PDB file of C-alpha atoms in Angstrom:
ATOM      1  CA  MET A   1      71.364  70.294 108.456  1.00  0.00           C
ATOM      2  CA  ILE A   2      70.590  70.401 104.723  1.00  0.00           C
ATOM      3  CA  ASP A   3      73.003  68.789 102.276  1.00  0.00           C
ATOM      4  CA  PRO A   4      73.813  71.453  99.623  1.00  0.00           C
ATOM      5  CA  ASP A   5      73.933  68.726  96.974  1.00  0.00           C
ATOM      6  CA  THR A   6      70.235  68.050  97.529  1.00  0.00           C
ATOM      7  CA  VAL A   7      69.137  71.660  96.946  1.00  0.00           C
ATOM      8  CA  PRO A   8      67.921  72.137  93.347  1.00  0.00           C
ATOM      9  CA  VAL A   9      69.606  74.692  91.100  1.00  0.00           C
ATOM     10  CA  SER A  10      67.745  76.903  88.612  1.00  0.00           C
ATOM     11  CA  THR A  11      68.765  79.491  86.051  1.00  0.00           C
ATOM     12  CA  ILE A  12      67.455  82.881  87.139  1.00  0.00           C
ATOM     13  CA  GLU A  13      67.144  85.473  84.377  1.00  0.00           C
ATOM     14  CA  TRP A  14      65.536  88.662  85.634  1.00  0.00           C
ATOM     15  CA  GLN A  15      65.607  91.903  83.732  1.00  0.00           C
ATOM     16  CA  ASP A  16      64.973  94.989  85.839  1.00  0.00           C
ATOM     17  CA  ALA A  17      65.392  93.296  89.199  1.00  0.00           C
ATOM     18  CA  VAL A  18      65.124  95.897  91.957  1.00  0.00           C
ATOM     19  CA  ARG A  19      67.172  96.668  95.027  1.00  0.00           C
ATOM     20  CA  ILE A  20      66.492  99.611  97.356  1.00  0.00           C
ATOM     21  CA  ILE A  21      69.315 101.088  99.430  1.00  0.00           C
ATOM     22  CA  ARG A  22      69.897 104.095 101.651  1.00  0.00           C
ATOM     23  CA  SER A  23      70.778 107.225  99.675  1.00  0.00           C
ATOM     24  CA  ILE A  24      73.567 108.154 102.083  1.00  0.00           C
ATOM     25  CA  HIS A  25      75.949 105.745 100.353  1.00  0.00           C
ATOM     26  CA  PRO A  26      77.824 107.607  97.561  1.00  0.00           C
ATOM     27  CA  PRO A  27      79.313 105.980  94.441  1.00  0.00           C
ATOM     28  CA  ILE A  28      82.819 104.581  94.952  1.00  0.00           C
ATOM     29  CA  ASP A  29      85.164 106.068  92.347  1.00  0.00           C
ATOM     30  CA  LEU A  30      87.379 102.992  92.066  1.00  0.00           C
ATOM     31  CA  PHE A  31      84.459 100.723  91.210  1.00  0.00           C
ATOM     32  CA  GLU A  32      82.952 103.210  88.752  1.00  0.00           C
ATOM     33  CA  ASP A  33      86.221 103.597  86.828  1.00  0.00           C
ATOM     34  CA  ILE A  34      86.653 101.756  83.545  1.00  0.00           C
ATOM     35  CA  ALA A  35      89.988 100.336  84.735  1.00  0.00           C
ATOM     36  CA  ASP A  36      90.348  96.562  84.742  1.00  0.00           C
ATOM     37  CA  PRO A  37      89.657  95.199  88.271  1.00  0.00           C
ATOM     38  CA  ALA A  38      92.974  93.348  87.976  1.00  0.00           C
ATOM     39  CA  ASP A  39      94.674  96.774  88.094  1.00  0.00           C
ATOM     40  CA  TRP A  40      92.838  97.952  91.212  1.00  0.00           C
ATOM     41  CA  PRO A  41      95.588  96.994  93.715  1.00  0.00           C
ATOM     42  CA  LEU A  42      98.089  99.226  91.881  1.00  0.00           C
ATOM     43  CA  LEU A  43      95.604 102.093  91.673  1.00  0.00           C
ATOM     44  CA  ILE A  44      94.793 101.751  95.359  1.00  0.00           C
ATOM     45  CA  SER A  45      98.473 101.718  96.301  1.00  0.00           C
ATOM     46  CA  ALA A  46      99.093 104.915  94.349  1.00  0.00           C
ATOM     47  CA  GLU A  47      96.030 106.785  95.594  1.00  0.00           C
ATOM     48  CA  GLN A  48      96.490 105.840  99.247  1.00  0.00           C
ATOM     49  CA  LYS A  49      99.541 108.084  99.334  1.00  0.00           C
ATOM     50  CA  THR A  50      97.312 111.148  98.993  1.00  0.00           C
ATOM     51  CA  ASN A  51      94.024 109.761 100.333  1.00  0.00           C
ATOM     52  CA  PRO A  52      94.520 107.902 103.631  1.00  0.00           C
ATOM     53  CA  ARG A  53      90.762 107.355 104.015  1.00  0.00           C
ATOM     54  CA  LEU A  54      90.488 105.574 100.687  1.00  0.00           C
ATOM     55  CA  MET A  55      90.005 102.117 102.184  1.00  0.00           C
ATOM     56  CA  GLU A  56      87.140 103.332 104.373  1.00  0.00           C
ATOM     57  CA  ASN A  57      85.342 104.221 101.165  1.00  0.00           C
ATOM     58  CA  ILE A  58      86.221 101.050  99.269  1.00  0.00           C
ATOM     59  CA  GLY A  59      85.788  98.584 102.127  1.00  0.00           C
ATOM     60  CA  ASN A  60      87.449  95.179 102.325  1.00  0.00           C
ATOM     61  CA  LEU A  61      88.221  94.311  98.718  1.00  0.00           C
ATOM     62  CA  ASP A  62      89.797  91.012  99.778  1.00  0.00           C
ATOM     63  CA  LEU A  63      86.308  89.643 100.462  1.00  0.00           C
ATOM     64  CA  VAL A  64      85.662  89.495  96.704  1.00  0.00           C
ATOM     65  CA  PRO A  65      87.780  87.086  94.616  1.00  0.00           C
ATOM     66  CA  GLN A  66      89.626  89.043  91.934  1.00  0.00           C
ATOM     67  CA  GLU A  67      88.057  87.059  89.105  1.00  0.00           C
ATOM     68  CA  ARG A  68      84.565  87.948  90.369  1.00  0.00           C
ATOM     69  CA  ARG A  69      85.042  91.698  90.753  1.00  0.00           C
ATOM     70  CA  VAL A  70      83.234  94.085  88.431  1.00  0.00           C
ATOM     71  CA  GLY A  71      83.983  97.662  87.418  1.00  0.00           C
ATOM     72  CA  GLY A  72      82.523 100.466  85.344  1.00  0.00           C
ATOM     73  CA  PRO A  73      79.428 102.673  85.608  1.00  0.00           C
ATOM     74  CA  GLY A  74      77.028 101.338  88.229  1.00  0.00           C
ATOM     75  CA  ALA A  75      79.531  98.875  89.677  1.00  0.00           C
ATOM     76  CA  THR A  76      79.324 100.483  93.128  1.00  0.00           C
ATOM     77  CA  TYR A  77      75.833  99.043  93.492  1.00  0.00           C
ATOM     78  CA  LEU A  78      77.168  95.558  92.735  1.00  0.00           C
ATOM     79  CA  MET A  79      80.444  95.660  94.672  1.00  0.00           C
ATOM     80  CA  ALA A  80      79.598  97.594  97.847  1.00  0.00           C
ATOM     81  CA  PRO A  81      77.357  94.894  99.402  1.00  0.00           C
ATOM     82  CA  PHE A  82      80.400  92.604  99.406  1.00  0.00           C
ATOM     83  CA  THR A  83      83.140  94.969 100.584  1.00  0.00           C
ATOM     84  CA  HIS A  84      81.181  96.674 103.380  1.00  0.00           C
ATOM     85  CA  VAL A  85      80.140  93.865 105.708  1.00  0.00           C
ATOM     86  CA  SER A  86      80.166  93.377 109.462  1.00  0.00           C
ATOM     87  CA  PRO A  87      79.055  90.772 112.022  1.00  0.00           C
ATOM     88  CA  ASP A  88      77.045  93.657 113.483  1.00  0.00           C
ATOM     89  CA  ARG A  89      74.924  93.670 110.306  1.00  0.00           C
ATOM     90  CA  PRO A  90      73.907  90.066 109.605  1.00  0.00           C
ATOM     91  CA  THR A  91      71.313  89.386 106.922  1.00  0.00           C
ATOM     92  CA  ARG A  92      68.973  86.547 106.045  1.00  0.00           C
ATOM     93  CA  PHE A  93      71.617  84.406 104.353  1.00  0.00           C
ATOM     94  CA  SER A  94      74.793  85.754 105.963  1.00  0.00           C
ATOM     95  CA  ASP A  95      76.135  85.993 109.497  1.00  0.00           C
ATOM     96  CA  GLY A  96      77.891  89.197 108.453  1.00  0.00           C
ATOM     97  CA  SER A  97      81.242  87.609 107.607  1.00  0.00           C
ATOM     98  CA  TYR A  98      80.539  87.801 103.867  1.00  0.00           C
ATOM     99  CA  GLY A  99      78.313  89.895 101.643  1.00  0.00           C
ATOM    100  CA  VAL A 100      75.083  89.085  99.864  1.00  0.00           C
ATOM    101  CA  LEU A 101      73.439  91.244  97.211  1.00  0.00           C
ATOM    102  CA  TYR A 102      69.667  91.034  97.647  1.00  0.00           C
ATOM    103  CA  ALA A 103      67.177  92.015  94.954  1.00  0.00           C
ATOM    104  CA  GLY A 104      63.500  91.462  94.248  1.00  0.00           C
ATOM    105  CA  ASN A 105      61.852  90.544  90.984  1.00  0.00           C
ATOM    106  CA  SER A 106      59.711  93.695  91.183  1.00  0.00           C
ATOM    107  CA  PHE A 107      59.677  97.145  92.737  1.00  0.00           C
ATOM    108  CA  GLU A 108      56.904  96.094  95.141  1.00  0.00           C
ATOM    109  CA  VAL A 109      59.009  93.239  96.494  1.00  0.00           C
ATOM    110  CA  ALA A 110      62.046  95.444  97.116  1.00  0.00           C
ATOM    111  CA  LEU A 111      59.862  98.162  98.638  1.00  0.00           C
ATOM    112  CA  LEU A 112      58.173  95.891 101.181  1.00  0.00           C
ATOM    113  CA  GLU A 113      61.408  94.108 102.069  1.00  0.00           C
ATOM    114  CA  THR A 114      63.149  97.396 102.897  1.00  0.00           C
ATOM    115  CA  ILE A 115      60.106  98.857 104.645  1.00  0.00           C
ATOM    116  CA  HIS A 116      60.098  95.879 106.998  1.00  0.00           C
ATOM    117  CA  HIS A 117      63.712  96.407 108.024  1.00  0.00           C
ATOM    118  CA  HIS A 118      63.377 100.192 108.241  1.00  0.00           C
ATOM    119  CA  SER A 119      60.288  99.815 110.439  1.00  0.00           C
ATOM    120  CA  ARG A 120      62.157  97.543 112.832  1.00  0.00           C
ATOM    121  CA  PHE A 121      64.970 100.089 113.093  1.00  0.00           C
ATOM    122  CA  MET A 122      62.566 102.976 113.699  1.00  0.00           C
ATOM    123  CA  ALA A 123      60.689 101.067 116.392  1.00  0.00           C
ATOM    124  CA  ARG A 124      63.876  99.885 118.088  1.00  0.00           C
ATOM    125  CA  THR A 125      65.257 103.427 118.299  1.00  0.00           C
ATOM    126  CA  ASN A 126      61.876 104.918 119.290  1.00  0.00           C
ATOM    127  CA  GLU A 127      61.875 107.477 116.478  1.00  0.00           C
ATOM    128  CA  ALA A 128      59.267 110.236 116.317  1.00  0.00           C
ATOM    129  CA  PRO A 129      56.662 110.182 113.506  1.00  0.00           C
ATOM    130  CA  GLY A 130      57.521 111.940 110.262  1.00  0.00           C
ATOM    131  CA  TRP A 131      59.281 111.620 106.934  1.00  0.00           C
ATOM    132  CA  THR A 132      62.529 109.768 107.487  1.00  0.00           C
ATOM    133  CA  SER A 133      65.550 108.564 105.548  1.00  0.00           C
ATOM    134  CA  GLN A 134      65.884 108.809 101.790  1.00  0.00           C
ATOM    135  CA  PHE A 135      66.276 105.639  99.778  1.00  0.00           C
ATOM    136  CA  ARG A 136      67.507 104.932  96.275  1.00  0.00           C
ATOM    137  CA  GLU A 137      66.055 102.432  93.826  1.00  0.00           C
ATOM    138  CA  VAL A 138      68.646 100.423  91.894  1.00  0.00           C
ATOM    139  CA  VAL A 139      67.561  98.469  88.815  1.00  0.00           C
ATOM    140  CA  MET A 140      69.742  95.645  87.486  1.00  0.00           C
ATOM    141  CA  ASP A 141      69.748  92.458  85.457  1.00  0.00           C
ATOM    142  CA  ILE A 142      70.412  89.069  87.037  1.00  0.00           C
ATOM    143  CA  ASN A 143      71.585  86.027  85.115  1.00  0.00           C
ATOM    144  CA  ALA A 144      72.781  83.246  87.385  1.00  0.00           C
ATOM    145  CA  ARG A 145      72.506  79.610  88.351  1.00  0.00           C
ATOM    146  CA  LEU A 146      71.170  79.785  91.908  1.00  0.00           C
ATOM    147  CA  HIS A 147      70.153  77.241  94.503  1.00  0.00           C
ATOM    148  CA  ASP A 148      66.376  77.358  94.350  1.00  0.00           C
ATOM    149  CA  LEU A 149      64.463  77.317  97.628  1.00  0.00           C
ATOM    150  CA  ARG A 150      61.174  78.022  95.849  1.00  0.00           C
ATOM    151  CA  ALA A 151      60.874  74.459  94.584  1.00  0.00           C
ATOM    152  CA  ASP A 152      60.112  72.919  97.996  1.00  0.00           C
ATOM    153  CA  GLU A 153      59.050  75.651 100.393  1.00  0.00           C
ATOM    154  CA  GLY A 154      57.952  73.146 103.016  1.00  0.00           C
ATOM    155  CA  ARG A 155      61.423  71.683 103.229  1.00  0.00           C
ATOM    156  CA  PHE A 156      63.049  75.114 103.432  1.00  0.00           C
ATOM    157  CA  SER A 157      60.401  76.722 105.653  1.00  0.00           C
ATOM    158  CA  LYS A 158      62.870  77.506 108.454  1.00  0.00           C
ATOM    159  CA  ALA A 159      64.939  79.544 105.999  1.00  0.00           C
ATOM    160  CA  ALA A 160      61.841  81.663 105.357  1.00  0.00           C
ATOM    161  CA  ASP A 161      61.119  82.484 109.000  1.00  0.00           C
ATOM    162  CA  PRO A 162      59.981  86.136 109.147  1.00  0.00           C
ATOM    163  CA  ASN A 163      62.166  87.013 112.119  1.00  0.00           C
ATOM    164  CA  ASP A 164      64.596  84.220 113.017  1.00  0.00           C
ATOM    165  CA  TYR A 165      67.500  84.120 110.554  1.00  0.00           C
ATOM    166  CA  SER A 166      69.523  81.402 112.271  1.00  0.00           C
ATOM    167  CA  ALA A 167      68.450  78.584 109.925  1.00  0.00           C
ATOM    168  CA  SER A 168      68.780  80.690 106.774  1.00  0.00           C
ATOM    169  CA  GLN A 169      72.225  81.965 107.809  1.00  0.00           C
ATOM    170  CA  THR A 170      73.397  78.407 108.407  1.00  0.00           C
ATOM    171  CA  LEU A 171      72.037  77.328 105.030  1.00  0.00           C
ATOM    172  CA  GLY A 172      73.569  80.329 103.289  1.00  0.00           C
ATOM    173  CA  GLY A 173      76.969  79.600 104.791  1.00  0.00           C
ATOM    174  CA  GLN A 174      76.790  75.941 103.800  1.00  0.00           C
ATOM    175  CA  LEU A 175      75.766  76.721 100.240  1.00  0.00           C
ATOM    176  CA  ARG A 176      78.419  79.391  99.779  1.00  0.00           C
ATOM    177  CA  ALA A 177      81.132  77.117 101.183  1.00  0.00           C
ATOM    178  CA  ALA A 178      80.015  74.438  98.716  1.00  0.00           C
ATOM    179  CA  GLY A 179      80.543  76.814  95.783  1.00  0.00           C
ATOM    180  CA  SER A 180      77.041  78.205  95.378  1.00  0.00           C
ATOM    181  CA  ASN A 181      76.400  81.424  93.465  1.00  0.00           C
ATOM    182  CA  GLY A 182      73.481  82.292  95.722  1.00  0.00           C
ATOM    183  CA  VAL A 183      69.838  81.527  96.379  1.00  0.00           C
ATOM    184  CA  ALA A 184      66.449  82.190  94.808  1.00  0.00           C
ATOM    185  CA  TYR A 185      63.585  82.257  97.295  1.00  0.00           C
ATOM    186  CA  SER A 186      60.039  83.462  97.793  1.00  0.00           C
ATOM    187  CA  SER A 187      59.698  86.910  99.317  1.00  0.00           C
ATOM    188  CA  VAL A 188      58.776  86.781 102.979  1.00  0.00           C
ATOM    189  CA  ARG A 189      57.228  90.272 102.859  1.00  0.00           C
ATOM    190  CA  ARG A 190      55.405  90.249  99.505  1.00  0.00           C
ATOM    191  CA  LYS A 191      53.082  87.361  98.704  1.00  0.00           C
ATOM    192  CA  SER A 192      53.826  85.888  95.250  1.00  0.00           C
ATOM    193  CA  GLY A 193      57.038  87.935  95.059  1.00  0.00           C
ATOM    194  CA  GLU A 194      60.484  86.443  94.567  1.00  0.00           C
ATOM    195  CA  CYS A 195      63.954  87.407  95.757  1.00  0.00           C
ATOM    196  CA  ALA A 196      67.525  86.560  94.875  1.00  0.00           C
ATOM    197  CA  GLY A 197      70.473  86.589  97.236  1.00  0.00           C
ATOM    198  CA  LEU A 198      73.703  86.700  95.212  1.00  0.00           C
ATOM    199  CA  PHE A 199      77.012  85.618  96.743  1.00  0.00           C
ATOM    200  CA  TYR A 200      79.138  87.404  94.109  1.00  0.00           C
ATOM    201  CA  PRO A 201      78.832  90.727  92.248  1.00  0.00           C
ATOM    202  CA  ASP A 202      79.404  89.369  88.729  1.00  0.00           C
ATOM    203  CA  LEU A 203      76.028  87.616  88.778  1.00  0.00           C
ATOM    204  CA  ALA A 204      74.275  90.943  88.163  1.00  0.00           C
ATOM    205  CA  SER A 205      74.870  93.606  85.526  1.00  0.00           C
ATOM    206  CA  ASN A 206      73.605  96.893  84.080  1.00  0.00           C
ATOM    207  CA  ALA A 207      72.951  98.417  87.493  1.00  0.00           C
ATOM    208  CA  ILE A 208      71.440 101.882  87.201  1.00  0.00           C
ATOM    209  CA  GLN A 209      69.876 104.320  89.624  1.00  0.00           C
ATOM    210  CA  GLY A 210      66.114 104.619  89.531  1.00  0.00           C
ATOM    211  CA  ARG A 211      63.833 106.645  91.779  1.00  0.00           C
ATOM    212  CA  HIS A 212      64.656 108.395  95.035  1.00  0.00           C
ATOM    213  CA  LEU A 213      62.163 107.578  97.769  1.00  0.00           C
ATOM    214  CA  ASP A 214      61.194 108.942 101.185  1.00  0.00           C
ATOM    215  CA  TYR A 215      59.531 106.714 103.792  1.00  0.00           C
ATOM    216  CA  HIS A 216      57.015 108.064 106.310  1.00  0.00           C
ATOM    217  CA  TRP A 217      56.975 106.665 109.835  1.00  0.00           C
ATOM    218  CA  ASP A 218      53.681 107.091 111.733  1.00  0.00           C
ATOM    219  CA  GLY A 219      55.125 106.028 115.075  1.00  0.00           C
ATOM    220  CA  GLU A 220      54.229 102.370 114.616  1.00  0.00           C
ATOM    221  CA  ARG A 221      54.852 101.523 110.973  1.00  0.00           C
ATOM    222  CA  VAL A 222      55.937 102.925 107.622  1.00  0.00           C
ATOM    223  CA  ASP A 223      52.579 103.929 106.175  1.00  0.00           C
ATOM    224  CA  LEU A 224      53.581 106.063 103.164  1.00  0.00           C
ATOM    225  CA  TYR A 225      56.350 106.451 100.632  1.00  0.00           C
ATOM    226  CA  ARG A 226      57.070 109.419  98.377  1.00  0.00           C
ATOM    227  CA  ASP A 227      58.673 109.584  94.945  1.00  0.00           C
ATOM    228  CA  THR A 228      60.928 112.601  95.414  1.00  0.00           C
ATOM    229  CA  ARG A 229      61.135 113.303  91.680  1.00  0.00           C
ATOM    230  CA  THR A 230      57.392 113.692  91.149  1.00  0.00           C
ATOM    231  CA  GLY A 231      56.328 114.444  94.715  1.00  0.00           C
ATOM    232  CA  GLU A 232      53.674 111.728  94.512  1.00  0.00           C
ATOM    233  CA  VAL A 233      52.809 110.023  97.804  1.00  0.00           C
ATOM    234  CA  PHE A 234      51.628 106.409  97.990  1.00  0.00           C
ATOM    235  CA  ARG A 235      50.041 104.554 100.900  1.00  0.00           C
ATOM    236  CA  ILE A 236      51.403 101.200 102.040  1.00  0.00           C
ATOM    237  CA  VAL A 237      48.547  98.713 102.386  1.00  0.00           C
TER     238      VAL A 237
END
């Protein structure tokens, strides 16, 4: 077990950090509204009378402390990772009981991180070769004091295991319980790349939609991606 007090903390200031998500997730009107997040409970109460499925769209808002909620254009991209969580969808630094917003310090990092997870899904479900799901690039700024696992990668090597997330989930839970904002760590999928895992949405800002992407599955791996705006196709090497 790692004592959270012994993990160094660094200020992470990344402009144009990149996150890639599935395009099937639409913007959430409540989060995109300019209303003060403190007023959201009243707005939800009023709208639920005519929209019984509202909470399915919003998710579990109670998982985000009121003082750490964000609203306005692009806020869906910052809030949704924290309100739509499940033990059936654990991540590197979460057992699925709380959300983490992951982003890379470059497009290449985000691309290879998502390709890895999409490839595992495609292989597990024995999908036929072809162009598959559409993805959406989200660009944002990060300014946060994060626990920094990059400083001593030997000590935190178990948290960087390519496939076994048990150690990293334990560490993530310990850090979050101790009041951490999140973690900065070296990308497991992109050599020299860096990632941030944020425990709260207010640590990022200025989230905007970038490119739409298609991934191509060759039956064994994702070998190509396509920029749907330009039609350009790029090979994954």
